[in-house]
PDB file of C-alpha atoms in Angstrom:
ATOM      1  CA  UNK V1371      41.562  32.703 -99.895  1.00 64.00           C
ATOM      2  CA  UNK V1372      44.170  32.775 -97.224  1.00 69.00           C
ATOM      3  CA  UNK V1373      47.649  33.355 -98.188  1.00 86.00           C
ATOM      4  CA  UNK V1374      50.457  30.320 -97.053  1.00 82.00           C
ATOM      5  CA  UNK V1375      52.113  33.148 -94.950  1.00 80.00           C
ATOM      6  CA  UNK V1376      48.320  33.334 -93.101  1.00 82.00           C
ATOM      7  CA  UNK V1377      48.135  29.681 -92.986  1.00 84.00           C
ATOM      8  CA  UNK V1378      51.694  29.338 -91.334  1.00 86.00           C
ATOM      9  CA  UNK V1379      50.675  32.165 -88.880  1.00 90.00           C
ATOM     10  CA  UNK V1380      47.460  30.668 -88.116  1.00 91.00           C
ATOM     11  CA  UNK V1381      48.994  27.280 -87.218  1.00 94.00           C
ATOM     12  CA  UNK V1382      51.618  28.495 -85.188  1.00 95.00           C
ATOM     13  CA  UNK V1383      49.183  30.834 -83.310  1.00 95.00           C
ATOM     14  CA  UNK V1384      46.407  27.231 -82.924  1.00 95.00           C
ATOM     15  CA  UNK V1385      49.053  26.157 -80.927  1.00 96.00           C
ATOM     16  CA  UNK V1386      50.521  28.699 -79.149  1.00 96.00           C
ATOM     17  CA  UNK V1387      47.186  29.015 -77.686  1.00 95.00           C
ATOM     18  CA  UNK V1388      46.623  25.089 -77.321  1.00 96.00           C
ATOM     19  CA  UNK V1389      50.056  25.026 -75.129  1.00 96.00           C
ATOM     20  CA  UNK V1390      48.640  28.042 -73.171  1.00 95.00           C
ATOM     21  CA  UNK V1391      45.095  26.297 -72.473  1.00 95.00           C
ATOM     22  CA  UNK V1392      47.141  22.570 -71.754  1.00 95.00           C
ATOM     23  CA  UNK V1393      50.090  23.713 -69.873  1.00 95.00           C
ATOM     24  CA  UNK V1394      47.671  26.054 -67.446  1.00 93.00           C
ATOM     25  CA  UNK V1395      45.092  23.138 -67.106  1.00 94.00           C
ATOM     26  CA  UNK V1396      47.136  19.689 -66.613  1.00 93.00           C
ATOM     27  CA  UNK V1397      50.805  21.064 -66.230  1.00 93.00           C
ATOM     28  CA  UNK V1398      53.837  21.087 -68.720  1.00 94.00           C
ATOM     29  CA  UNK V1399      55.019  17.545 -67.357  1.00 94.00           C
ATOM     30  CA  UNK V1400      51.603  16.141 -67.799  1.00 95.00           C
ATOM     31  CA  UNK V1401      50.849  17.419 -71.226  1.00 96.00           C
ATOM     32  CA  UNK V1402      51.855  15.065 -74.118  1.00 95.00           C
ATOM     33  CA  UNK V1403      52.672  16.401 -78.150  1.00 96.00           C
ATOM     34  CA  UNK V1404      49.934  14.184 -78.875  1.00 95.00           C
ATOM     35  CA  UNK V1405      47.546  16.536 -76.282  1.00 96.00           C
ATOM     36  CA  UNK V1406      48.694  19.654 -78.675  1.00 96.00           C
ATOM     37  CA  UNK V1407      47.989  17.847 -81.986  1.00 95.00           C
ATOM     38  CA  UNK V1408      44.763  17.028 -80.742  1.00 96.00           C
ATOM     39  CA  UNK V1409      44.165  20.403 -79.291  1.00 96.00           C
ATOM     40  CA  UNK V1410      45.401  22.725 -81.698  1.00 95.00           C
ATOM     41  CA  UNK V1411      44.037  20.195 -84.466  1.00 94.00           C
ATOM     42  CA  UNK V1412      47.224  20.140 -86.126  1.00 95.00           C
ATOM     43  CA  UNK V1413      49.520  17.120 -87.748  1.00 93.00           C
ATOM     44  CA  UNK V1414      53.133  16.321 -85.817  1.00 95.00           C
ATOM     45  CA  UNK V1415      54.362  17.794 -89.163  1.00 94.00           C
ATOM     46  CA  UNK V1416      52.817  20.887 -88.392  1.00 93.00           C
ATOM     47  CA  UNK V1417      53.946  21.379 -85.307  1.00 95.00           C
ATOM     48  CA  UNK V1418      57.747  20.413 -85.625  1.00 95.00           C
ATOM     49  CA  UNK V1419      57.260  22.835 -88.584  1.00 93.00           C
ATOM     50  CA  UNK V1420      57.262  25.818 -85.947  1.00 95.00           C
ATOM     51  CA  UNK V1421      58.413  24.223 -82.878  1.00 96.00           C
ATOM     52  CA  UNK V1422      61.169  21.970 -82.626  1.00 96.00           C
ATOM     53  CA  UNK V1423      60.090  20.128 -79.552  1.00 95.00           C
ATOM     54  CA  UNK V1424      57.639  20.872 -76.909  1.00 96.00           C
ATOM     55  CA  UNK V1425      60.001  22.706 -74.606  1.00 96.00           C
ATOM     56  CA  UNK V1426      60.634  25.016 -77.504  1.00 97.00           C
ATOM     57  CA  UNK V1427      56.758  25.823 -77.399  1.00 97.00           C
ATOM     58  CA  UNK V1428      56.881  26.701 -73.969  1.00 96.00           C
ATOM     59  CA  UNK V1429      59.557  28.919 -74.695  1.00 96.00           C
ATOM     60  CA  UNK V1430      57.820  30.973 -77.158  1.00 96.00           C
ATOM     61  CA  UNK V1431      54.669  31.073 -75.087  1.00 96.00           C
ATOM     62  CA  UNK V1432      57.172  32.447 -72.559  1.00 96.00           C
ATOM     63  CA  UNK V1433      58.749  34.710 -74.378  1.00 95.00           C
ATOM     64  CA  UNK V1434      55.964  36.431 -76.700  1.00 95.00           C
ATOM     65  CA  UNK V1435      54.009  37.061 -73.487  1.00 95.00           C
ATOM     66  CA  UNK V1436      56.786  38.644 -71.963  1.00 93.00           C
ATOM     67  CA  UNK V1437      57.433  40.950 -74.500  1.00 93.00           C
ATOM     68  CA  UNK V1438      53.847  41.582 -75.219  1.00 94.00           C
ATOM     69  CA  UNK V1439      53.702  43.052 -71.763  1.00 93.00           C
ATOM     70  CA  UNK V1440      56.602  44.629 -71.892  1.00 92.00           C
ATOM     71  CA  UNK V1441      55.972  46.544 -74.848  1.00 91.00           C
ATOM     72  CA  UNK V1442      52.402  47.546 -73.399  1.00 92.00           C
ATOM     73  CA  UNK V1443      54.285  49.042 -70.453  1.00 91.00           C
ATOM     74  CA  UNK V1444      56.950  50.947 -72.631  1.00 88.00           C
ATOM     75  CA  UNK V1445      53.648  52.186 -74.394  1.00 89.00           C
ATOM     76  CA  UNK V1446      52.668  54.169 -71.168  1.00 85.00           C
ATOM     77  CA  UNK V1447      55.431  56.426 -71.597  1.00 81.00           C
ATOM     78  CA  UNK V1448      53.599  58.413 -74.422  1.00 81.00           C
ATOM     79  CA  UNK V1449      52.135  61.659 -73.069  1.00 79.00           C
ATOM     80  CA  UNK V1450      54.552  62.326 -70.247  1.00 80.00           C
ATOM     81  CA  UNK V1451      56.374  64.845 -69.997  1.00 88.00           C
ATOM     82  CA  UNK V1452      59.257  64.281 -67.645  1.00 92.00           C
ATOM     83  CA  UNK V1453      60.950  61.139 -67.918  1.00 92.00           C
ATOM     84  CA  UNK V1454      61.058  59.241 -64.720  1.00 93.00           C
ATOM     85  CA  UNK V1455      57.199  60.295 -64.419  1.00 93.00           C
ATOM     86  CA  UNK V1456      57.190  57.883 -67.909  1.00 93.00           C
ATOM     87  CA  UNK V1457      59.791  55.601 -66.857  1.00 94.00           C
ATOM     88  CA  UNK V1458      57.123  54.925 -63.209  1.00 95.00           C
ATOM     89  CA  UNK V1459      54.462  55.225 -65.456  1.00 94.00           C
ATOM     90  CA  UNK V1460      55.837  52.056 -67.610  1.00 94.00           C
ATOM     91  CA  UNK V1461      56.945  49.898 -64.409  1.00 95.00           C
ATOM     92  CA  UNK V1462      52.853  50.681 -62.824  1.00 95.00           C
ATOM     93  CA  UNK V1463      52.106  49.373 -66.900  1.00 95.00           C
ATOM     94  CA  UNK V1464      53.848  46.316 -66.525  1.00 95.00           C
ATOM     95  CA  UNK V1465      52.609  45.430 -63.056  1.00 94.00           C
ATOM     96  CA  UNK V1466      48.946  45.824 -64.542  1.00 94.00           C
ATOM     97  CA  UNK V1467      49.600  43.711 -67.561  1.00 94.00           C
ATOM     98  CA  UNK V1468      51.526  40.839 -65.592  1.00 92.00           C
ATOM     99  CA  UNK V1469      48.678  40.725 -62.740  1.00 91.00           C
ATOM    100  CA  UNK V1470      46.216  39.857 -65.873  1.00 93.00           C
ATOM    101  CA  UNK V1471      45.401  36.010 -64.981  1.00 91.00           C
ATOM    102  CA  UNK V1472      46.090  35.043 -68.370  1.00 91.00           C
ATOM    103  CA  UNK V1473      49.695  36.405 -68.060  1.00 93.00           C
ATOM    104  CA  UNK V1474      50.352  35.096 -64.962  1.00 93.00           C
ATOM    105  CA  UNK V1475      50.042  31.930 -65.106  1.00 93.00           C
ATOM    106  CA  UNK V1476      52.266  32.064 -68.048  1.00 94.00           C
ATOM    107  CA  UNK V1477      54.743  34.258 -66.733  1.00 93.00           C
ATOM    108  CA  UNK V1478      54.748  32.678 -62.837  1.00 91.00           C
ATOM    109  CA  UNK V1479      53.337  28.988 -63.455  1.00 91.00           C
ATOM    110  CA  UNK V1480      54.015  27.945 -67.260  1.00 94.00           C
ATOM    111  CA  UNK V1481      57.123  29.459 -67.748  1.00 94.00           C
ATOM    112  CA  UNK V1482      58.872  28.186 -64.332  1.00 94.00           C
ATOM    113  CA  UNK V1483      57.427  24.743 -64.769  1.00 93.00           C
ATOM    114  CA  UNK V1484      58.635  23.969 -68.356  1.00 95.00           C
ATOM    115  CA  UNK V1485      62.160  25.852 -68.233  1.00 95.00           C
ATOM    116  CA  UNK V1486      63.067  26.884 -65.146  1.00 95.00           C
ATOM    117  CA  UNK V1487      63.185  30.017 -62.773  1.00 92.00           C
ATOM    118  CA  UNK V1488      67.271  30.759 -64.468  1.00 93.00           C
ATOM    119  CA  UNK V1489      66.123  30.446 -67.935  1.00 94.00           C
ATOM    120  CA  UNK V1490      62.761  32.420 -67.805  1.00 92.00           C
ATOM    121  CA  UNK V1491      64.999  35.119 -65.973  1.00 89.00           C
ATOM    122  CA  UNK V1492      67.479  35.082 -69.096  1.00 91.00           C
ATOM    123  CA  UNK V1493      64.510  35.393 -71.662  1.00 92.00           C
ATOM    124  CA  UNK V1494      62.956  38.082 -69.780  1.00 87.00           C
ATOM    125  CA  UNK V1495      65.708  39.971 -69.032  1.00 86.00           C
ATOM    126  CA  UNK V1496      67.154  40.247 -72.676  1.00 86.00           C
ATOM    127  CA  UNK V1497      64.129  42.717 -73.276  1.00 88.00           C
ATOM    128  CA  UNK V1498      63.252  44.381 -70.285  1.00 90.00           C
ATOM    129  CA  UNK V1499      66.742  45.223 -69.335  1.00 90.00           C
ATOM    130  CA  UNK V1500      66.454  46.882 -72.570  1.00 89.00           C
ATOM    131  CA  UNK V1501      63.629  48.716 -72.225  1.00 91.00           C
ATOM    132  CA  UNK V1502      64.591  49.737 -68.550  1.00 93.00           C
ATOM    133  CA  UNK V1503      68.028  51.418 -70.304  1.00 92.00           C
ATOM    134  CA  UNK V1504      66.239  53.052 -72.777  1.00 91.00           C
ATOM    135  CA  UNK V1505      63.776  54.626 -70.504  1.00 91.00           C
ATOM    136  CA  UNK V1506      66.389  55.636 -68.078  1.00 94.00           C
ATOM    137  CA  UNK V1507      69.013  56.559 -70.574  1.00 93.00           C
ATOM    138  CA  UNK V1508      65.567  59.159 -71.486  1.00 91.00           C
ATOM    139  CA  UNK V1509      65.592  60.629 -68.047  1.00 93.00           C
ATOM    140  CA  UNK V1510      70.084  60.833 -68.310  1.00 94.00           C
ATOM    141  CA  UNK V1511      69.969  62.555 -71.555  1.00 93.00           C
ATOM    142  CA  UNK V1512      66.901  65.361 -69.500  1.00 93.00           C
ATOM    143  CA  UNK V1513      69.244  65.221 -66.638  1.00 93.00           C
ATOM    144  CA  UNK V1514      67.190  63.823 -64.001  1.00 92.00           C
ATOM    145  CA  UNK V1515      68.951  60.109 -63.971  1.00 93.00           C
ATOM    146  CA  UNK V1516      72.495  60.269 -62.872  1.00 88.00           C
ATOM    147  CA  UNK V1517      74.587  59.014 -65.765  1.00 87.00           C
ATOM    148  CA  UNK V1518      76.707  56.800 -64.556  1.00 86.00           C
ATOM    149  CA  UNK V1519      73.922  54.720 -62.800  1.00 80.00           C
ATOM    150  CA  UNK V1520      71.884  53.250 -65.761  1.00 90.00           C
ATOM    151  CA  UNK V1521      72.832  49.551 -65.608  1.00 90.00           C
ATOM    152  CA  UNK V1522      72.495  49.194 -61.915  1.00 91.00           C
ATOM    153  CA  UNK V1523      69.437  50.831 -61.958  1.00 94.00           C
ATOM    154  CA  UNK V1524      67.897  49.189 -64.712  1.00 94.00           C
ATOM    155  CA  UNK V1525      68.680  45.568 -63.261  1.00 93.00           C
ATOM    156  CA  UNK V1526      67.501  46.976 -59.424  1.00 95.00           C
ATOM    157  CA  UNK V1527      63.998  48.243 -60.983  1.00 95.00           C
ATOM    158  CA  UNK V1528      63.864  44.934 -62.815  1.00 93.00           C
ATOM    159  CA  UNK V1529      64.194  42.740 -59.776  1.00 93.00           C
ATOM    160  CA  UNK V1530      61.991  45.301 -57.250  1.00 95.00           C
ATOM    161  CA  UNK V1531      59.356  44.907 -60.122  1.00 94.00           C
ATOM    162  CA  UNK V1532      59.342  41.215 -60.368  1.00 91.00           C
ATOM    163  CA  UNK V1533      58.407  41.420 -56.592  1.00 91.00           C
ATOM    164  CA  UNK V1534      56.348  43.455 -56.620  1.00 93.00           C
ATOM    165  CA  UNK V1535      53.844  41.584 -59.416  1.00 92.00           C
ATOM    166  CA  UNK V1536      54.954  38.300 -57.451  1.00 89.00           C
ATOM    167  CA  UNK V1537      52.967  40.016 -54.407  1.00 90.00           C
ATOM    168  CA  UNK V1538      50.144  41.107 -56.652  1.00 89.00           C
ATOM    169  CA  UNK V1539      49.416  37.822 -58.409  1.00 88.00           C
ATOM    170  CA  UNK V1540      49.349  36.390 -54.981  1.00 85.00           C
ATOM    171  CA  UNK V1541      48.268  38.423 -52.134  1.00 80.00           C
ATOM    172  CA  UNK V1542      48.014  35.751 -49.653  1.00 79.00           C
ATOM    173  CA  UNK V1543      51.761  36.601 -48.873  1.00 70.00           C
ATOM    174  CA  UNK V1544      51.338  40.150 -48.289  1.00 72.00           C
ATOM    175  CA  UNK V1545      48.474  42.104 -48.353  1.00 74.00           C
ATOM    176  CA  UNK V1546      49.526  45.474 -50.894  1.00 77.00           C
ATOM    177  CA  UNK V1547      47.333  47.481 -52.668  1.00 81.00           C
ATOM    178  CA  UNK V1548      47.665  49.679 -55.978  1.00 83.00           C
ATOM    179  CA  UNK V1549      49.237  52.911 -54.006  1.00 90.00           C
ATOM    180  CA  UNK V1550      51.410  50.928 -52.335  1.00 90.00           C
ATOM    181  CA  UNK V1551      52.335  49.772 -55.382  1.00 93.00           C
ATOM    182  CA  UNK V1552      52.728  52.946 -56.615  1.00 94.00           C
ATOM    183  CA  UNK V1553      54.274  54.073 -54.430  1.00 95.00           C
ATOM    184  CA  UNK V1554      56.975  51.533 -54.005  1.00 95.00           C
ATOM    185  CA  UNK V1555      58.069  51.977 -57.384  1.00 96.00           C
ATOM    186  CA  UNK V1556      58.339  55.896 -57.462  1.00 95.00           C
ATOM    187  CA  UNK V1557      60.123  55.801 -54.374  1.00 96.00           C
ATOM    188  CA  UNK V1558      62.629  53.273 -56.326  1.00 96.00           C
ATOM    189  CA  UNK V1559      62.927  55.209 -59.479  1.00 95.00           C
ATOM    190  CA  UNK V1560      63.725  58.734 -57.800  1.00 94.00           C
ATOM    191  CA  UNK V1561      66.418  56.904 -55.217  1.00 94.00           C
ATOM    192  CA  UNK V1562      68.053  55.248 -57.751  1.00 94.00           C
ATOM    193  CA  UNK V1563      68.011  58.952 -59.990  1.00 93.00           C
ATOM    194  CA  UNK V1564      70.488  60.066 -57.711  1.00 83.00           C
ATOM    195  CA  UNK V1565      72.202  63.037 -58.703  1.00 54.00           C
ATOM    196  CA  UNK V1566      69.784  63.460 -61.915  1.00 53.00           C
ATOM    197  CA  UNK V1567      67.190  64.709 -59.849  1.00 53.00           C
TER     198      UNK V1567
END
């Protein structure tokens, strides 16, 4: 028998993936609470149980699929050896997991639509900034990232990756492939080293 903590995650995960299916299909504006109850197959209880309006669903479905891919990327650090070969390796990681359909049209439809281009930015930001300083402030303490450098650099790789997966999830605007990609990022990474390298 499932526990109430495995019920409650259950629920909240129905419709998570409800809002993911409805928002993607008919828009945010066009999908009603009543649309998730009857999708998820939940009660209103239910839902305002977890969510405390439908904006604040879109928001986590935002959010956890940001940091999902975000941690993925941080992930691709293991193995390497020299730090800004991780820190490029993570920022290639994060470009793969964003161009995944599924996360796109969260990250680049969903997200915008419900709350905005300013407040996706803000939820976003508060972890990959953070994962951007840790992976630099890796290569600083090697010596290969010029100390005094890290925020600047962690915002510029920030904003040169949200381009470039912008570009990748549509490539109607400019036609890039993978080594461009590649090599777009390195070429960032080791500029913005500086003196570290």
């Amino acid at each position: 028998m499932a526990t109430q903590a495995e019920r409650t995650a259950t629920t909240r995960a129905r419709i998570l993936d409800a809002a993911r299916e409805l928002f993607a299909d008919r828009g945010f504006d066009a999908t009603t609470v009543g649309d998730l109850l009857l999708s998820a197959e939940v009660s209103k209880g239910a839902l305002y149980h977890h969510f405390a309006s439908k904006e604040a669903v879109a928001e986590t479905l935002f959010a956890e699929t940001s940091r999902a891919a975000i941690d993925a990327a941080s992930r691709a650090t293991d193995g390497e050896t020299d730090p800004l070969d991780g820190l490029v390796a993570a920022c290639l990681r994060w470009i793969d997991q964003v161009a995944d359909p599924a996360v796109a049209t969260v990250m680049f439809e969903i997200g915008p639509s419900a709350l905005g281009w300013e407040r996706c930015r803000r939820i976003e930001d508060a972890h990959s900034l953070r994962v951007l300083r840790l992976g630099i402030g890796a290569a600083v303490a090697a010596g290969r990232f010029a100390p005094d450098r890290v925020d600047l650099a962690a915002r510029t790789i920030n904003a040169v990756l949200a381009e470039l997966a912008w570009l990748v999830v549509h490539p109607e605007e400019s036609a890039v492939d993978d080594h461009d990609i590649a090599d777009v990022v390195r070429a960032t990474v080791h500029a913005l080293a500086g003196a570290g390298t």
